[in-house]
Short mmCIF file of C-alpha atoms in Angstrom, two decimals:
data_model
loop_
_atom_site.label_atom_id
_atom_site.label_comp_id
_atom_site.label_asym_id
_atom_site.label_seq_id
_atom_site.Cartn_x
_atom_site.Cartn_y
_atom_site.Cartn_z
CA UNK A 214 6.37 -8.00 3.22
CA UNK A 215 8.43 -4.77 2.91
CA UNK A 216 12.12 -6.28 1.64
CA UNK A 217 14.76 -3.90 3.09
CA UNK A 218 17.75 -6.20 3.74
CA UNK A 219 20.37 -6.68 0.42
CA UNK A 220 20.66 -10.33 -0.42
CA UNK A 221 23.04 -11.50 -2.87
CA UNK A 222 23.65 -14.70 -3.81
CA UNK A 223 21.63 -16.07 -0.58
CA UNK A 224 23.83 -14.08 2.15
CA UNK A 225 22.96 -11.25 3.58
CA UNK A 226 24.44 -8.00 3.53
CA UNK A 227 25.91 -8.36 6.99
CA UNK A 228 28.61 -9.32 9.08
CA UNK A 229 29.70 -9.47 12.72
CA UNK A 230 31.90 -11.01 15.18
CA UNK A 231 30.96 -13.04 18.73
CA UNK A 232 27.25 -13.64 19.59
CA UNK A 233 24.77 -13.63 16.91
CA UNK A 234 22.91 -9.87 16.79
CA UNK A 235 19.58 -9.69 18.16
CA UNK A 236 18.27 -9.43 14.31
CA UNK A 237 19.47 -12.89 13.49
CA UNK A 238 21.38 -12.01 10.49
CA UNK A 239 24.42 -11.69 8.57
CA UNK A 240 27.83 -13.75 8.17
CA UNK A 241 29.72 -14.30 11.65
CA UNK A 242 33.44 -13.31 11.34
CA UNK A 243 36.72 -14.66 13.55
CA UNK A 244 37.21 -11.87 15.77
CA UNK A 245 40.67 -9.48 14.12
CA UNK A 246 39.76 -10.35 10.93
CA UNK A 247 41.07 -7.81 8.59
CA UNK A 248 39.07 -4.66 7.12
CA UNK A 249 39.11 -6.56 3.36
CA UNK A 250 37.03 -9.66 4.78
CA UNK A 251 34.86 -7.16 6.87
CA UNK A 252 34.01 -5.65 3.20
CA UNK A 253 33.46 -8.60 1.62
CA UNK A 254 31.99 -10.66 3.88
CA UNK A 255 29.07 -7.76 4.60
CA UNK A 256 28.66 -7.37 0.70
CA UNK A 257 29.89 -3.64 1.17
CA UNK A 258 32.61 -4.52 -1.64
CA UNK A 259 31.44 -2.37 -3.93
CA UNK A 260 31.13 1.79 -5.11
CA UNK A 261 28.72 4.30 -5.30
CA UNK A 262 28.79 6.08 -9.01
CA UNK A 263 26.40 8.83 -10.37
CA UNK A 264 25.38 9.18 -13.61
CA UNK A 265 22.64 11.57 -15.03
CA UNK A 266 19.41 12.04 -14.16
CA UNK A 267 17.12 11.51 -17.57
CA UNK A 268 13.83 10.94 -18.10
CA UNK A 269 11.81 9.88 -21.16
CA UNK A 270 8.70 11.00 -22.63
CA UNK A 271 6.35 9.92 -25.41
CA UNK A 272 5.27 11.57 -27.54
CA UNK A 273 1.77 11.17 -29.85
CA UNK A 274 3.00 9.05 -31.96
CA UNK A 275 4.89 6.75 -29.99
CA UNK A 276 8.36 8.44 -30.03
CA UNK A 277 10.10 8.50 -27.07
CA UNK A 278 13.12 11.16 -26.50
CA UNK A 279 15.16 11.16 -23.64
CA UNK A 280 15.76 14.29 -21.16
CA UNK A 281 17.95 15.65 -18.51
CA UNK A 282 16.89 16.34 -15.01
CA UNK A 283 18.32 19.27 -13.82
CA UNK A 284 20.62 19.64 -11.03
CA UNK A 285 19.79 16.17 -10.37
CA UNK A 286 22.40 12.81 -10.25
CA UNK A 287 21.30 9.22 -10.17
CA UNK A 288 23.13 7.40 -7.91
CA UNK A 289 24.36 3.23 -8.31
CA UNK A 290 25.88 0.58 -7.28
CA UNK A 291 29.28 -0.24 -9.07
CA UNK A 292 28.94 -4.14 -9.05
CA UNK A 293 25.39 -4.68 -10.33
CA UNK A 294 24.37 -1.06 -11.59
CA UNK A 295 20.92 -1.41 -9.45
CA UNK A 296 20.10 2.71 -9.02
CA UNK A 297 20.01 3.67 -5.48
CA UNK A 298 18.35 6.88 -5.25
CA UNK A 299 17.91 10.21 -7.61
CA UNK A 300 19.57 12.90 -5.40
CA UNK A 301 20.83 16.83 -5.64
CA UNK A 302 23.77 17.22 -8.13
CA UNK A 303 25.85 18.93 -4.89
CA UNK A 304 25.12 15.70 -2.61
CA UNK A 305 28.17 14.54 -0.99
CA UNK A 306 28.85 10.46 -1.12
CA UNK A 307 30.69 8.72 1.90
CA UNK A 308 31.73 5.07 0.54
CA UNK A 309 31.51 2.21 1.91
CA UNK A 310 34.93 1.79 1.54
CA UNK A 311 35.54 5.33 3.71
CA UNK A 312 33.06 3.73 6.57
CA UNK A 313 35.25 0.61 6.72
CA UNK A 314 38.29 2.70 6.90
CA UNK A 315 37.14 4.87 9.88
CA UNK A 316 36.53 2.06 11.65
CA UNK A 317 39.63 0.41 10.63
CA UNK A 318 41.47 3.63 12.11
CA UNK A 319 38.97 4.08 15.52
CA UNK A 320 40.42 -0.08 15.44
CA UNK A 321 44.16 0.92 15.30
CA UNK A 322 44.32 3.60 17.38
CA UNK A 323 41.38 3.96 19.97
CA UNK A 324 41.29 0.46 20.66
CA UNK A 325 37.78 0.64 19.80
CA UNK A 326 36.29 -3.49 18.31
CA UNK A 327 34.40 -3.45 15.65
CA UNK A 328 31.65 -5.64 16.24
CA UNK A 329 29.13 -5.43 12.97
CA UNK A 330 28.74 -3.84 9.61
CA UNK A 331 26.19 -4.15 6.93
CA UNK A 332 23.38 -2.54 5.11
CA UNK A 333 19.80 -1.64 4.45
CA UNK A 334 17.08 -1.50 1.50
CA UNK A 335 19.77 -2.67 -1.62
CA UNK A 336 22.64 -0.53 -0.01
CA UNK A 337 21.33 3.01 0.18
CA UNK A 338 21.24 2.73 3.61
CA UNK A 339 24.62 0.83 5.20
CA UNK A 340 26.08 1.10 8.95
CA UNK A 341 29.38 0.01 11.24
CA UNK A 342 28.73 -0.80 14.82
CA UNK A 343 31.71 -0.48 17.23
CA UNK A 344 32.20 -1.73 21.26
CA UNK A 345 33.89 1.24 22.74
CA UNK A 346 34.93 -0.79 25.93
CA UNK A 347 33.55 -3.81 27.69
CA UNK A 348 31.07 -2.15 29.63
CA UNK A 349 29.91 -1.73 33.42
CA UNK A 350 27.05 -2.82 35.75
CA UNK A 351 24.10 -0.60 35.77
CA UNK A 352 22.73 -2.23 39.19
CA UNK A 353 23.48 -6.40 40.19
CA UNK A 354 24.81 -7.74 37.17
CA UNK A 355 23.04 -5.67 34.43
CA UNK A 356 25.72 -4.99 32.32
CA UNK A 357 25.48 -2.25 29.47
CA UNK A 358 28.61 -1.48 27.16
CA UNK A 359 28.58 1.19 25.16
CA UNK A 360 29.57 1.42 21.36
CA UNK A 361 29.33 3.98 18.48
CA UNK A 362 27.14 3.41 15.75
CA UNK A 363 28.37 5.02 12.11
CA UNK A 364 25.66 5.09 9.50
CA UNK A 365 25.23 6.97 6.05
CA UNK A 366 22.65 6.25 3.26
CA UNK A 367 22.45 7.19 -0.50
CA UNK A 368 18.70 7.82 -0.64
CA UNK A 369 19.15 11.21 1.48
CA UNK A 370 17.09 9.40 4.14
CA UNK A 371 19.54 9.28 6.91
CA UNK A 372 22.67 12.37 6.88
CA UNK A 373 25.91 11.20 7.63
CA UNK A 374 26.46 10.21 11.73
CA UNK A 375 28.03 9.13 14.29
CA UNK A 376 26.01 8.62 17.35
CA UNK A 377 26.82 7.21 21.25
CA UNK A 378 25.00 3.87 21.26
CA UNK A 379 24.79 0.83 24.04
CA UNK A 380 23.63 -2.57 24.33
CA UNK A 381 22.06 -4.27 27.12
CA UNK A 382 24.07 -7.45 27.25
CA UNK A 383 21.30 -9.82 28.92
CA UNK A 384 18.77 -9.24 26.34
CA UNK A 385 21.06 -7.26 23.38
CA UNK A 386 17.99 -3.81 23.78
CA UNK A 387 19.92 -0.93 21.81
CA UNK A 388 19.29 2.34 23.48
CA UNK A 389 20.98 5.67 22.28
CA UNK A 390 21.67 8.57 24.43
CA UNK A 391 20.98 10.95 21.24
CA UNK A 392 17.44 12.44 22.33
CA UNK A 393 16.08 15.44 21.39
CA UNK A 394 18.63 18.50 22.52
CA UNK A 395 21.57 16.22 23.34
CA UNK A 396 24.05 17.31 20.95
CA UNK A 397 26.63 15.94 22.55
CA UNK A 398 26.36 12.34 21.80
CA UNK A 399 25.78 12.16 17.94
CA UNK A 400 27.65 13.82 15.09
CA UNK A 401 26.00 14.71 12.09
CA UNK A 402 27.52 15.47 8.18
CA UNK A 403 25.16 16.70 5.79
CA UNK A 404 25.43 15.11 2.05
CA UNK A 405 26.26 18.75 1.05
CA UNK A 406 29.41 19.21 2.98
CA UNK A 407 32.54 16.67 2.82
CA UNK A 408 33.23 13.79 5.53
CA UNK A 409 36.15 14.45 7.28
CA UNK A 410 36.77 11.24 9.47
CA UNK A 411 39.49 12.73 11.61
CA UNK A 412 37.55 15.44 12.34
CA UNK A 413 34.50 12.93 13.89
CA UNK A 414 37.21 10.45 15.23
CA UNK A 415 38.42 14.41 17.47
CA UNK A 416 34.80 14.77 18.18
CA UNK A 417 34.05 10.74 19.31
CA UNK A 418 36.41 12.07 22.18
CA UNK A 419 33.56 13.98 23.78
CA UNK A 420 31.74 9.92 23.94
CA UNK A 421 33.94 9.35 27.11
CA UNK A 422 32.17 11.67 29.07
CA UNK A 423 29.07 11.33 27.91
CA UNK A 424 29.04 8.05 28.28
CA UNK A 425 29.75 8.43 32.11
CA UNK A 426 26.69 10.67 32.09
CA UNK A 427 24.36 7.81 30.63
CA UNK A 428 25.59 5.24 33.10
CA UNK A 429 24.62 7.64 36.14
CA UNK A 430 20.61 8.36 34.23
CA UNK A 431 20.47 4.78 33.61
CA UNK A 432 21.35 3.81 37.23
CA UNK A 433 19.09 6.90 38.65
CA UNK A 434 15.99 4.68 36.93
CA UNK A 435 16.94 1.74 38.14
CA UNK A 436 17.39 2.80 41.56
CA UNK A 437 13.39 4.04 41.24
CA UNK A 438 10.38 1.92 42.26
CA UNK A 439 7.68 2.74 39.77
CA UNK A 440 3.96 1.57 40.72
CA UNK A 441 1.72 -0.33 38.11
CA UNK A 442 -0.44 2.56 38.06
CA UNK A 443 2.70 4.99 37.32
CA UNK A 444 3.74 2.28 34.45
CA UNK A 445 0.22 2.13 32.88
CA UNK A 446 -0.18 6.06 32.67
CA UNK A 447 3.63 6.33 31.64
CA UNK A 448 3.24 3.90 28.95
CA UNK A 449 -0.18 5.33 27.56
CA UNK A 450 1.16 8.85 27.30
CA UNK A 451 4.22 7.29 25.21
CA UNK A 452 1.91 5.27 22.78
CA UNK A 453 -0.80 8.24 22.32
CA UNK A 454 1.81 10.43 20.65
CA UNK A 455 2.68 7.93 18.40
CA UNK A 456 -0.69 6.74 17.09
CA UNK A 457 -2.22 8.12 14.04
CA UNK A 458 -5.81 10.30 14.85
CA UNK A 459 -9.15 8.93 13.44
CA UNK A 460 -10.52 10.71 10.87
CA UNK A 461 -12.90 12.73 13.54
CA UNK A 462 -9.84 13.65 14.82
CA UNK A 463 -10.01 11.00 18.11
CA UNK A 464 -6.84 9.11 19.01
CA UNK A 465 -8.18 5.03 19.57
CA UNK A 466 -7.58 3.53 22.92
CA UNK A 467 -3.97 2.70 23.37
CA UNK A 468 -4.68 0.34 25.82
CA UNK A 469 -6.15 -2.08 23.51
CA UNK A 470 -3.29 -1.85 20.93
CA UNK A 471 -1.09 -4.85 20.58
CA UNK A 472 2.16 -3.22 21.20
CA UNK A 473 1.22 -1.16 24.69
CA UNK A 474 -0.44 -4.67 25.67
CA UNK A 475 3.04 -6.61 25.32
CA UNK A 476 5.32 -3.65 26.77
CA UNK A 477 3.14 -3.95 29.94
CA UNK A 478 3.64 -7.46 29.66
CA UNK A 479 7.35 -7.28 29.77
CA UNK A 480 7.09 -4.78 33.00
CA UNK A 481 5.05 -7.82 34.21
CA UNK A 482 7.81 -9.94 34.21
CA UNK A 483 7.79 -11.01 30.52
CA UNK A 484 11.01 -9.02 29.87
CA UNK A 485 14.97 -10.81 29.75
CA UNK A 486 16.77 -10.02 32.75
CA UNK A 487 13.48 -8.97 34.67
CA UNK A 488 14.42 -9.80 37.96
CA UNK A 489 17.54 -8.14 38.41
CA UNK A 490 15.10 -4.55 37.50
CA UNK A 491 11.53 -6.18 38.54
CA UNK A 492 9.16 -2.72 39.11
CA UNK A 493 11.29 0.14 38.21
CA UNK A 494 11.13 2.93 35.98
CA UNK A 495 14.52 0.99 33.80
CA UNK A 496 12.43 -1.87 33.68
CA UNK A 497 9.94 -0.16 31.60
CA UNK A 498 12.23 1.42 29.81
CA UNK A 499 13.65 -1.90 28.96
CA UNK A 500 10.41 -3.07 28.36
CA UNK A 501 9.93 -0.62 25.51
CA UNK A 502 13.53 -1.04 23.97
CA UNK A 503 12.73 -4.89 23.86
CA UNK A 504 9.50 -4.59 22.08
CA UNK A 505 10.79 -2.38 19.21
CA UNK A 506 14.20 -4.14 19.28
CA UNK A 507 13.28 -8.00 19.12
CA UNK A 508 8.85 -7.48 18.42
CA UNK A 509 7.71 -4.44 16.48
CA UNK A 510 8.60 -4.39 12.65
CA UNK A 511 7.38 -6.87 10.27
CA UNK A 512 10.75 -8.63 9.98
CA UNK A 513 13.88 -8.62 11.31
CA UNK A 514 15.28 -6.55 8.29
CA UNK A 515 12.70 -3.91 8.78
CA UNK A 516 12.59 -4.06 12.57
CA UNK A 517 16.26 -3.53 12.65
CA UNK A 518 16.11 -0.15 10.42
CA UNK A 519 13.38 1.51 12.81
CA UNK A 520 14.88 0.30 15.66
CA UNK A 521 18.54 2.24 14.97
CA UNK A 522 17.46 4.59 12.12
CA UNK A 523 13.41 5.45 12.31
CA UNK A 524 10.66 5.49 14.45
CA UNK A 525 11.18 2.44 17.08
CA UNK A 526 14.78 4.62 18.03
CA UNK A 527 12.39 7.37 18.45
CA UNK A 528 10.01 5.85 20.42
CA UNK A 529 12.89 4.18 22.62
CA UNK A 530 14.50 7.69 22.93
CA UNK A 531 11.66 9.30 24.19
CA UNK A 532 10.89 7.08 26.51
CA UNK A 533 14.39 6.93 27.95
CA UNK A 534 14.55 10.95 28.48
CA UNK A 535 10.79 11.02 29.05
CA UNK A 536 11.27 8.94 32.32
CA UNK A 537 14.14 10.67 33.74
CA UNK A 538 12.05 13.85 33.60
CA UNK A 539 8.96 12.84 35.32
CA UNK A 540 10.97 10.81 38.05
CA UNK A 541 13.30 14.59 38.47
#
């Protein structure tokens, strides 16, 4: 089993306040606990250094000499010198220390809470998570509060961001508004140009209204009545651009994979909070966000990086603006 999450000493590199996350993991917190505990208590307590990029070679004889990569840097931790990535000598860090921070300031000052902070595959990969406000119903009581989601990695996987982000409270399904041509909801830093938190913290303004806009595409699919037929054809198209071609060149029939099998079941009534959405096109959505979110992955540690940072947020994003163009 792929081993993404960082463990040290048993705990793992996670914390959060309230409810236990949907992934299951990570040190709960007393809600206002300071930004020091927050650090230490996620096992974010430590630097990122570089050092030079060598490599050794062997020669004929057996003697090895050591040699510098070029415009390269090796990147570590500072408390146990474990090498996170080889990267370009010009790439920009953000430390964990600085993601903390902008929290701590969004905290202070935009009465934003933060909610849970950790990290991914030995700390290359490490995240905040804050509630913006406490939320509003998207039809009966289906509640959905938004929050914004700061993330950064150290492996060049993942530039620096800040994205529009919201939880469905009944079942904890992450959905982000940040869908192919919405530029609106998700600010991006490159690792060659210099984080400038005040300068996202200005730009998080511009989450207000787009958060209003989410609200009124998530109620427009739950105030649509979808047919089985619709959902089955909806949910096929999804899953066919996702699955890998035979070697003739023939996709295999996504009806009989395992994951279109338990989304459908889900829209069935499988799905938490079912009945409040029961045959409409944001129960299938929901459907799909609850497979990748609390299903898909081979562990929760995995699960959780696709589902916020790789393909499940794709697949979840596509099917969110998918739907609310063919129901236009």
């Amino acid at each position: 089993m792929a081993h993404q999450l960082d463990i040290i000493d048993g705990k793992a590199s996670m914390a959060y306040v309230g409810q236990t996350p949907w992934h299951g993991l990570g040190q709960s917190l007393q809600p206002g606990s300071d930004i020091e505990t927050w650090r230490r208590e996620s096992g974010l307590d430590y630097s990122v250094l570089a050092a030079e990029a060598m490599y050794r070679l062997i020669d004929e004889d057996g003697t090895a000499s050591y040699h510098e990569f070029p415009g390269r840097k090796t990147l570590y931790r500072s408390d146990n010198l474990k090498p996170l990535s080889v990267v370009s000598k010009d790439y920009k860090v953000v430390q964990p220390a600085e993601v903390l921070e902008f929290f701590n300031q969004l905290s202070e000052i935009g009465g934003f809470h933060l909610e849970t902070v950790g990290s991914l595959k030995g700390g290359a990969k490490i995240w905040g998570l804050a509630k913006i406000d406490d939320g509003a119903p998207i039809i009966a009581d289906d509640i959905v509060r938004p929050y914004v989601l700061l993330a950064t990695s150290y492996d060049g996987s993942l530039a620096t961001t800040a994205r529009l982000t919201s939880v469905r409270v009944v079942c904890n399904n992450t959905l982000s508004r940040a869908y192919s041509g919405d530029s609106k909801s998700v600010v991006k830093v490159r690792h060659d140009a210099h984080f400038r938190p005040e300068e996202v913290r200005m730009q998080l303004g511009i989450f207000s209204d787009q958060w209003e806009k989410f609200q009124i595409e998530m109620r427009r699919l739950a105030e649509k009545q979808i047919s089985d037929d619709f959902a089955d054809a909806f949910l096929a198209t999804l899953f066919s651009r996702k699955l890998a071609k035979r070697a003739d060149g023939s996709l295999p029939d996504v009806r009989n994979t395992r994951g279109f099998k338990e989304v459908m079941a889900l829209f069935h009534g499988g799905a938490r909070g079912h009945e409040m959405v029961k045959g409409t096109a944001w129960c299938l959505v929901n459907s799909v966000t609850e497979w990748v979110d609390h299903s898909r992955g081979r562990s929760p540690e995995t699960r959780l990086d696709a589902a916020w940072f790789g393909a499940g947020n794709d697949l979840k994003t596509t099917a969110f603006s998918e739907m609310l163009d063919v129901i236009s």
